Coordinates of C-alpha atoms in Angstrom, one line a residue:
X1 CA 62.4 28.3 -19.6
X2 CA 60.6 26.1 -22.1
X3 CA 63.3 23.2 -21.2
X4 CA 62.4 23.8 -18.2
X5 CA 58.7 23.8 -17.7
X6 CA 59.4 20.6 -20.0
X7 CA 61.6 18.6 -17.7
X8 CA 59.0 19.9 -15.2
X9 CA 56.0 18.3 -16.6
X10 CA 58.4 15.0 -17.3
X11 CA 58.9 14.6 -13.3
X12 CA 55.5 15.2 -12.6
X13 CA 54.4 12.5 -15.3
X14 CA 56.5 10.0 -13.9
X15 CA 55.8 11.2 -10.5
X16 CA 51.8 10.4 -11.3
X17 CA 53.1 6.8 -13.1
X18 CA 55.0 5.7 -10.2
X19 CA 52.8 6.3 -7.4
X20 CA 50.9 4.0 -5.3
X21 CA 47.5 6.4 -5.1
X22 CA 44.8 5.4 -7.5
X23 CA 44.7 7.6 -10.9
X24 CA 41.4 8.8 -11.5
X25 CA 40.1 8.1 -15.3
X26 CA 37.2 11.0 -16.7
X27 CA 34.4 9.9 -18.8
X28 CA 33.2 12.1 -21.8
X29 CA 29.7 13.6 -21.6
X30 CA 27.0 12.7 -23.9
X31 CA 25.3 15.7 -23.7
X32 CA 27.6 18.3 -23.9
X33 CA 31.0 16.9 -24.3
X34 CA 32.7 17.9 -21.3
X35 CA 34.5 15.5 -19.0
X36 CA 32.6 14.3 -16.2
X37 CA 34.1 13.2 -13.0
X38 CA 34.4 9.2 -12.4
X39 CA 32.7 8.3 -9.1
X40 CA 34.2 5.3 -8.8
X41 CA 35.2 3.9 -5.2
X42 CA 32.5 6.5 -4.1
X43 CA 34.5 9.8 -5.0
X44 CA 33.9 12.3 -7.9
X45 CA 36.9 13.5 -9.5
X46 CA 37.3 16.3 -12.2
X47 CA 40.0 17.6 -14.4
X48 CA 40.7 20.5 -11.8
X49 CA 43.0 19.1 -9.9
X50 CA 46.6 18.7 -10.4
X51 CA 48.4 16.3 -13.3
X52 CA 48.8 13.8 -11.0
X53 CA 44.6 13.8 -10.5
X54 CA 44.0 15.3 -6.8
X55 CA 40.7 16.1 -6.0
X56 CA 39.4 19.4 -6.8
X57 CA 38.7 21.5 -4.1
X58 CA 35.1 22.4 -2.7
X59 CA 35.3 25.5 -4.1
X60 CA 35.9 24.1 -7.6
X61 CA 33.2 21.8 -7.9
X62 CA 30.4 24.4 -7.5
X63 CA 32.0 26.8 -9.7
X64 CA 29.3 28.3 -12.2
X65 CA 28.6 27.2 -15.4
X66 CA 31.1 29.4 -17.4
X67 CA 33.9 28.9 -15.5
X68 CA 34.8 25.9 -18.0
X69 CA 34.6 22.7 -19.5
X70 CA 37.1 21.2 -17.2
X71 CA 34.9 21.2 -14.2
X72 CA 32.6 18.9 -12.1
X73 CA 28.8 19.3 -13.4
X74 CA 27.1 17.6 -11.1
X75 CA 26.4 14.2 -9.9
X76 CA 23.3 13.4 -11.9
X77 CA 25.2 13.9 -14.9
X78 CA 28.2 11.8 -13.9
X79 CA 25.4 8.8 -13.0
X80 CA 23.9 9.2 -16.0
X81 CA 26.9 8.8 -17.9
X82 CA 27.8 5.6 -15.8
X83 CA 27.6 2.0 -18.3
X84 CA 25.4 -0.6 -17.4
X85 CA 24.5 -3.7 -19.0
X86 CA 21.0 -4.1 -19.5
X87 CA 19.1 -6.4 -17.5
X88 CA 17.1 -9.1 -19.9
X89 CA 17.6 -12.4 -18.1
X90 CA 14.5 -13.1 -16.1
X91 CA 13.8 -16.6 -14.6
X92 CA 12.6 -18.7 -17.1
X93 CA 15.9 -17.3 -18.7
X94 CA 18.3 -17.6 -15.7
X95 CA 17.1 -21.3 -14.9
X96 CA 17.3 -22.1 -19.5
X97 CA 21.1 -20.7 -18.8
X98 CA 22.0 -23.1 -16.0
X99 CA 20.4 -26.3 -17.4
X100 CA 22.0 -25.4 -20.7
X101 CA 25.5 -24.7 -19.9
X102 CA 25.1 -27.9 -16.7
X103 CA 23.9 -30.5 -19.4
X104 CA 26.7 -31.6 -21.8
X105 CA 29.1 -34.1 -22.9
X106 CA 29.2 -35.1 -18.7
X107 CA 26.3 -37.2 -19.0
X108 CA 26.8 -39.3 -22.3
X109 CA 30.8 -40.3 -20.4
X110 CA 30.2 -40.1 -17.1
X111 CA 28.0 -42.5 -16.6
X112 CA 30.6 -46.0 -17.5
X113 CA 32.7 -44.6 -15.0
X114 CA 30.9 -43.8 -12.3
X115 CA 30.1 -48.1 -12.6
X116 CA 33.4 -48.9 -12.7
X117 CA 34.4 -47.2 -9.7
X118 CA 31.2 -47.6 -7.4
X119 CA 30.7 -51.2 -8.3
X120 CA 27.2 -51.1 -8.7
X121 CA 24.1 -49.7 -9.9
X122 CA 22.4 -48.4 -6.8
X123 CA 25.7 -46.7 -5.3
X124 CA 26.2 -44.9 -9.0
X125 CA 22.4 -43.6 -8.4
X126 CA 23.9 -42.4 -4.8
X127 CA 26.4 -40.8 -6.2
X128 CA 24.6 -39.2 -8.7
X129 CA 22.1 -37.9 -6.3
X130 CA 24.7 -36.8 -4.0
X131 CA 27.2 -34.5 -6.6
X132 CA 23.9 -33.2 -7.5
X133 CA 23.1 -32.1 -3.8
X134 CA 26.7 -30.8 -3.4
X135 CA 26.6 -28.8 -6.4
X136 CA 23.1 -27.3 -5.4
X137 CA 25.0 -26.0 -1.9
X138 CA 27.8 -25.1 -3.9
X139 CA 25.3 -22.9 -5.7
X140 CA 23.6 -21.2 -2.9
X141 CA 26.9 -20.0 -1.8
X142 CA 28.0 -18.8 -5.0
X143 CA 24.1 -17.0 -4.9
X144 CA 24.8 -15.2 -1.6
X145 CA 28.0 -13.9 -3.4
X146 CA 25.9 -12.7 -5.7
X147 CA 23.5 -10.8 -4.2
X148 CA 25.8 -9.2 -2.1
X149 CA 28.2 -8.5 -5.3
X150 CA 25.7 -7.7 -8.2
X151 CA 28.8 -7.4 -10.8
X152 CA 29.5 -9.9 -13.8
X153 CA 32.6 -11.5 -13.6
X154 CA 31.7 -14.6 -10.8
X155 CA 35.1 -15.7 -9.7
X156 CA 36.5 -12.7 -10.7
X157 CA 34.8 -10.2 -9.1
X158 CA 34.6 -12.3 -5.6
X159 CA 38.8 -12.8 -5.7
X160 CA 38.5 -8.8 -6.5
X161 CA 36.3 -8.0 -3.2
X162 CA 38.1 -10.5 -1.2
X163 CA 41.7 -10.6 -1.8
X164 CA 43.1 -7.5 -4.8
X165 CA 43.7 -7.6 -7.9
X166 CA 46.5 -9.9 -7.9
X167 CA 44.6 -13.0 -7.0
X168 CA 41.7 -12.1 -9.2
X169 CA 44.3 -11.3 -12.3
X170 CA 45.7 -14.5 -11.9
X171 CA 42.9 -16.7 -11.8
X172 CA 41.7 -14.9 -14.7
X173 CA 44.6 -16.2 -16.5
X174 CA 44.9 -19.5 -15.1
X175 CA 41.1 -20.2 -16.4
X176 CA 41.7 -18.7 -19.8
X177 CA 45.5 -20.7 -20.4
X178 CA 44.0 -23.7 -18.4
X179 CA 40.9 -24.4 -17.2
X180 CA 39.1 -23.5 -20.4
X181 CA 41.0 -25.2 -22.5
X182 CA 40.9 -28.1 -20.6
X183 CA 37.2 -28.4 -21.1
X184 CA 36.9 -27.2 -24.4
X185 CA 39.6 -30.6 -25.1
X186 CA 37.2 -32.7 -23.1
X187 CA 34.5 -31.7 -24.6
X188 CA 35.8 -31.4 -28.1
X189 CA 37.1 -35.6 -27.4
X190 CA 33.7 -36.6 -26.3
X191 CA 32.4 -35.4 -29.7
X192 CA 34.6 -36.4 -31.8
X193 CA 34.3 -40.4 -30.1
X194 CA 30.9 -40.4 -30.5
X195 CA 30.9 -38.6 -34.1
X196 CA 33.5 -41.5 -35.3
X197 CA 31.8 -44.2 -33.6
X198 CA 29.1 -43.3 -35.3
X199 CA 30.3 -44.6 -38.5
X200 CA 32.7 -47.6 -37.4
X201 CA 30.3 -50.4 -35.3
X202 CA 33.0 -53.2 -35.6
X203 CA 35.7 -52.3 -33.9
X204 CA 37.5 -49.1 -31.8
X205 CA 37.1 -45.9 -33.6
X206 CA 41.3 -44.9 -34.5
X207 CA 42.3 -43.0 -31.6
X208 CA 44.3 -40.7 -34.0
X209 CA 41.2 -40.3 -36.4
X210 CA 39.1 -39.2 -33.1
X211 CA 42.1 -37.1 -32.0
X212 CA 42.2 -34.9 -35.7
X213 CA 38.4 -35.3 -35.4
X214 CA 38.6 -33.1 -32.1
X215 CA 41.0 -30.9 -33.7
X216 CA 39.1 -30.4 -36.5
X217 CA 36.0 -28.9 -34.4
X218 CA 38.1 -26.6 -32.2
X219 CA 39.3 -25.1 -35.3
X220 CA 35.5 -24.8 -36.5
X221 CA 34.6 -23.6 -33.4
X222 CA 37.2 -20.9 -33.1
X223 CA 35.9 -20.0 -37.0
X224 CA 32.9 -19.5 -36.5
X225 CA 33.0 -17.2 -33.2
X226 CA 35.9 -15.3 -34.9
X227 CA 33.3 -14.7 -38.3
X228 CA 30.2 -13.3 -37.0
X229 CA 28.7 -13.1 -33.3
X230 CA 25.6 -14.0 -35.0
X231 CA 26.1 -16.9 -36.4
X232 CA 27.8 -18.4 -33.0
X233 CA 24.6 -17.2 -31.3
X234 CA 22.7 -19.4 -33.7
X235 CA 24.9 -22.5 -34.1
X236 CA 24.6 -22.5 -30.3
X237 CA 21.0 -22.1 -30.1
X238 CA 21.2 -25.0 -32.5
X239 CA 23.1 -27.7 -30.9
X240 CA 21.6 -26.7 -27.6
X241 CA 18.2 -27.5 -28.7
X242 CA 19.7 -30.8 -30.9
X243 CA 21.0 -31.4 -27.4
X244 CA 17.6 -31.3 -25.5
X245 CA 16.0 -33.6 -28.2
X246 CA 18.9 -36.4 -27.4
X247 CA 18.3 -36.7 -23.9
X248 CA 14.6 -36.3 -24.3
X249 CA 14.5 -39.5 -26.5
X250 CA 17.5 -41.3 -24.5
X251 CA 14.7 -40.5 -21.2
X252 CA 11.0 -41.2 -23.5
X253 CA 12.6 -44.6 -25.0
X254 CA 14.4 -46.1 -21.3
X255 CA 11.5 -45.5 -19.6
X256 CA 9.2 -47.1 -22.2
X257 CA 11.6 -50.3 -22.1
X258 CA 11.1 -49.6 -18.1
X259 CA 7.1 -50.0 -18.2
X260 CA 7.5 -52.9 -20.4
X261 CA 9.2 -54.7 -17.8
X262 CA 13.3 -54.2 -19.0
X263 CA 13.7 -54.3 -14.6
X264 CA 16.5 -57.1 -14.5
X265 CA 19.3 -54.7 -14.1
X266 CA 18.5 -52.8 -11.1
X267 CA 16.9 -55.9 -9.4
X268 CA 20.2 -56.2 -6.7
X269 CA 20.8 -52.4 -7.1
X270 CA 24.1 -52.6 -4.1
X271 CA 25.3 -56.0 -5.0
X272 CA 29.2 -55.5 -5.8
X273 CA 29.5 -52.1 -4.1
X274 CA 33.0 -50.9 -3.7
X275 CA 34.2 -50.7 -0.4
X276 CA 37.5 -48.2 -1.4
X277 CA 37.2 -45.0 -0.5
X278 CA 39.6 -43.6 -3.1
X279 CA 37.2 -45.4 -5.7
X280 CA 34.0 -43.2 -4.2
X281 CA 36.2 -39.9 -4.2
X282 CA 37.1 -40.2 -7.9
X283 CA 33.3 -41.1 -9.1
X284 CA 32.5 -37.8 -6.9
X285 CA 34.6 -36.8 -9.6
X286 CA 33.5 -38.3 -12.5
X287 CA 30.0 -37.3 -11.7
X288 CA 31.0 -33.7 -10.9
X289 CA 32.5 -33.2 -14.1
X290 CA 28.5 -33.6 -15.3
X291 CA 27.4 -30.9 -13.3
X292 CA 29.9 -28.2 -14.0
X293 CA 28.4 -25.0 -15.0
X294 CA 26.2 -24.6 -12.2
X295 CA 28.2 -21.5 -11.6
X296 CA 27.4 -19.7 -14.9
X297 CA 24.6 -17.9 -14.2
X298 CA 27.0 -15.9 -11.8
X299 CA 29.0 -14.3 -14.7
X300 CA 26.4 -12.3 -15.8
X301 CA 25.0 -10.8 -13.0
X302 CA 24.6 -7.4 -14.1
X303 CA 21.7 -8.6 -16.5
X304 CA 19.6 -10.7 -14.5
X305 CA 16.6 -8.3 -13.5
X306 CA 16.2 -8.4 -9.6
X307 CA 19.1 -10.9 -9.0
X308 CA 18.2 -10.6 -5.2
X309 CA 15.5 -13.1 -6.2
X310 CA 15.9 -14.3 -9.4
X311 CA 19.1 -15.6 -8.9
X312 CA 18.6 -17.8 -6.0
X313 CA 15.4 -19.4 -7.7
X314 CA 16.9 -19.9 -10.9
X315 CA 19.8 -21.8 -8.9
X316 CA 17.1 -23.7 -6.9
X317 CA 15.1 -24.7 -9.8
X318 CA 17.3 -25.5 -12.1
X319 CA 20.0 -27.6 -10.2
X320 CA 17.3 -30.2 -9.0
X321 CA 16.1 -30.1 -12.6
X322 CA 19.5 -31.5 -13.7
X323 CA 19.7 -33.9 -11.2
X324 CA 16.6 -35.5 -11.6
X325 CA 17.6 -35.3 -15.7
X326 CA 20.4 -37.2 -14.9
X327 CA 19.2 -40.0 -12.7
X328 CA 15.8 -40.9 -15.5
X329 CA 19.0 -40.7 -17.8
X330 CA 21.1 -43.2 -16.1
X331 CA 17.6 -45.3 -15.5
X332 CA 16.8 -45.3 -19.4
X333 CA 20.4 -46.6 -20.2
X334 CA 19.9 -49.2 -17.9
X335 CA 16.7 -50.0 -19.1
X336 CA 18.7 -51.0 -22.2
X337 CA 21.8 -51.9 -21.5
X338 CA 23.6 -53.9 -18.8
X339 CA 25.7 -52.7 -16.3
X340 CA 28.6 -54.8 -17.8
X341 CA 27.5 -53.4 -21.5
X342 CA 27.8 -49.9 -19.4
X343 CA 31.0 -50.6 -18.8
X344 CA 32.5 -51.8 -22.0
X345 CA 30.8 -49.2 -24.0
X346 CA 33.0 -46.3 -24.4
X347 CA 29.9 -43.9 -25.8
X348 CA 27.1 -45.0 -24.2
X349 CA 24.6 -42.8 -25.8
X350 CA 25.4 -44.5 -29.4
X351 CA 25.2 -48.1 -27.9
X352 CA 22.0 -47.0 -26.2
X353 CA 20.8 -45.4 -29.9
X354 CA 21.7 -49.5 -31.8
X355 CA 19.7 -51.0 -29.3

């Protein structure tokens, strides 16, 4: 019999593995360390049921208190019990977290390429103006999503809501074996260009010293956010704030040269504008590639307080914010530099810095 009743219990264990209905998963109580139904997808379940997790019966979840551990106690408990992230993130917070994550290594390459492939100054401003527009409705859809789906995740979540799981799971996986890395190698190339650069003024900078350069901060980087959460938190705060300075003295020192009269560059702002169309679709690309992380904001969700409202504004402040950044930026360098100079220099921030 004990065979038996063992076999028994093996069927009905794979049974539950095997089947296409959704297991139910019980949380333990705080208070008094019973489990407590899940409600997710709007049902409460208890441990009443059968193995395989069926739904007690009616009967069952109004059972008095002594009948056991194993059943429902209530609702209130099992919301109580219910995790949620805390919700800090106000506006000024939400609008810090876009302009911060938006503003990076975009604008200090970008800006050479979007004149090689517009031509000219005034179509660069154009397009400039115009990925910042495109990015601000890309936003606004992205803050309907997430008003009507108030969980952290972004991309995740929305694939999760529209399509299943499987799409969700794989771009989850795509973004962590490709997308991510990507930047992180983009970003980690800018850096190191304009850290080398720094010390050789005569020639190129070694394209295998900038490459071990890159490799060396990656390995830093991973270091340090594998060590201590705190001391990532701070080295980010940082090199966010060193970041702020650079562009606020890039902006303050063009625009001085720009009252002094430094004009002659943006005197025949069209003259040499491209007529290709491929050229104008790859410096959309080129000056998108400044403006990612508009989306950011989005994968945290859960802790913006009233994300109804505070969402959408952050998105409408702080998008405009970085395009306007981006255009006194692209003034100031011209201010300095010519658009040939533009061109040639392959970090434009440290030829605007010897000037």
């Amino acid at each position: 019999p004990r065979r038996r009743r063992m076999r028994g219990k093996l069927r009905d264990l794979l049974t539950c593995t095997f089947s296409s209905e959704p297991r139910p998963t019980l949380h333990r109580s705080r208070s008094s360390g019973n489990n407590v139904p899940s409600s997710k997808d709007g049902v409460l379940w208890a441990a009443g049921g059968d193995d395989c997790g069926t739904a007690p019966d009616e009967t069952d979840t109004l059972s008095d208190p002594g009948a056991g551990g194993d059943k429902l106690e209530g609702t209130d408990s099992a919301q109580d019990d219910t995790l949620h992230l805390q919700r800090r993130v106000g506006l000024f917070s939400g609008v810090a977290l876009i302009v911060g994550t938006m503003i990076g290594s975009g604008i200090f390459v970008s800006p050479s390429g979007l004149l090689i492939r517009t031509g000219s100054v005034g179509m660069s401003f154009v397009i400039w103006i115009a990925c910042g527009v495109l990015s601000l409705l890309g936003a606004l859809a992205y803050a309907e999503l997430g008003t009507m789906n108030t969980s952290s995740g972004a991309e995740y979540a929305y694939f999760m809501d529209a399509f299943g799981p499987l799409p969700a799971f794989l771009f989850s996986w795509v973004s962590t074996l490709v997308l991510k890395p990507s930047q992180m190698a983009i970003i980690c190339l800018s850096f190191a260009k304009y850290a080398v650069e720094a010390f050789v003024t005569e020639c190129e900078p070694p394209e295998t010293v900038v490459k071990l350069v890159s490799v060396l901060a990656i390995l830093v980087i991973m270091y340090i956010n594998c060590y201590s959460v705190n001391l990532a938190t701070g080295v980010m705060n940082v090199f966010t704030a060193a970041k702020l300075v650079a562009i606020l003295i890039v902006i303050v020192g063009g625009l001085w040269k720009f009252i002094e009269g430094n004009t002659q560059n943006i005197e025949q702002p069209f003259q040499g504008t491209t007529s290709s169309i491929g050229n104008v679709a790859t410096a959309f690309y080129t000056g998108l590639w400044a403006y990612d992380g508009w989306n950011n904001l989005n994968y945290v969700t859960e802790e913006i307080k009233n994300p109804s409202k505070n969402l959408p504004r952050a998105i409408i402040i702080g998008i405009p914010l970085v395009t306007v950044c981006y255009v006194l930026i692209n003034i100031s360098y011209l201010a300095v530099m010519s658009p040939a100079e533009m061109v040639e220099s392959e970090a434009v921030a440290v030829t605007f810095g010897n000037r």
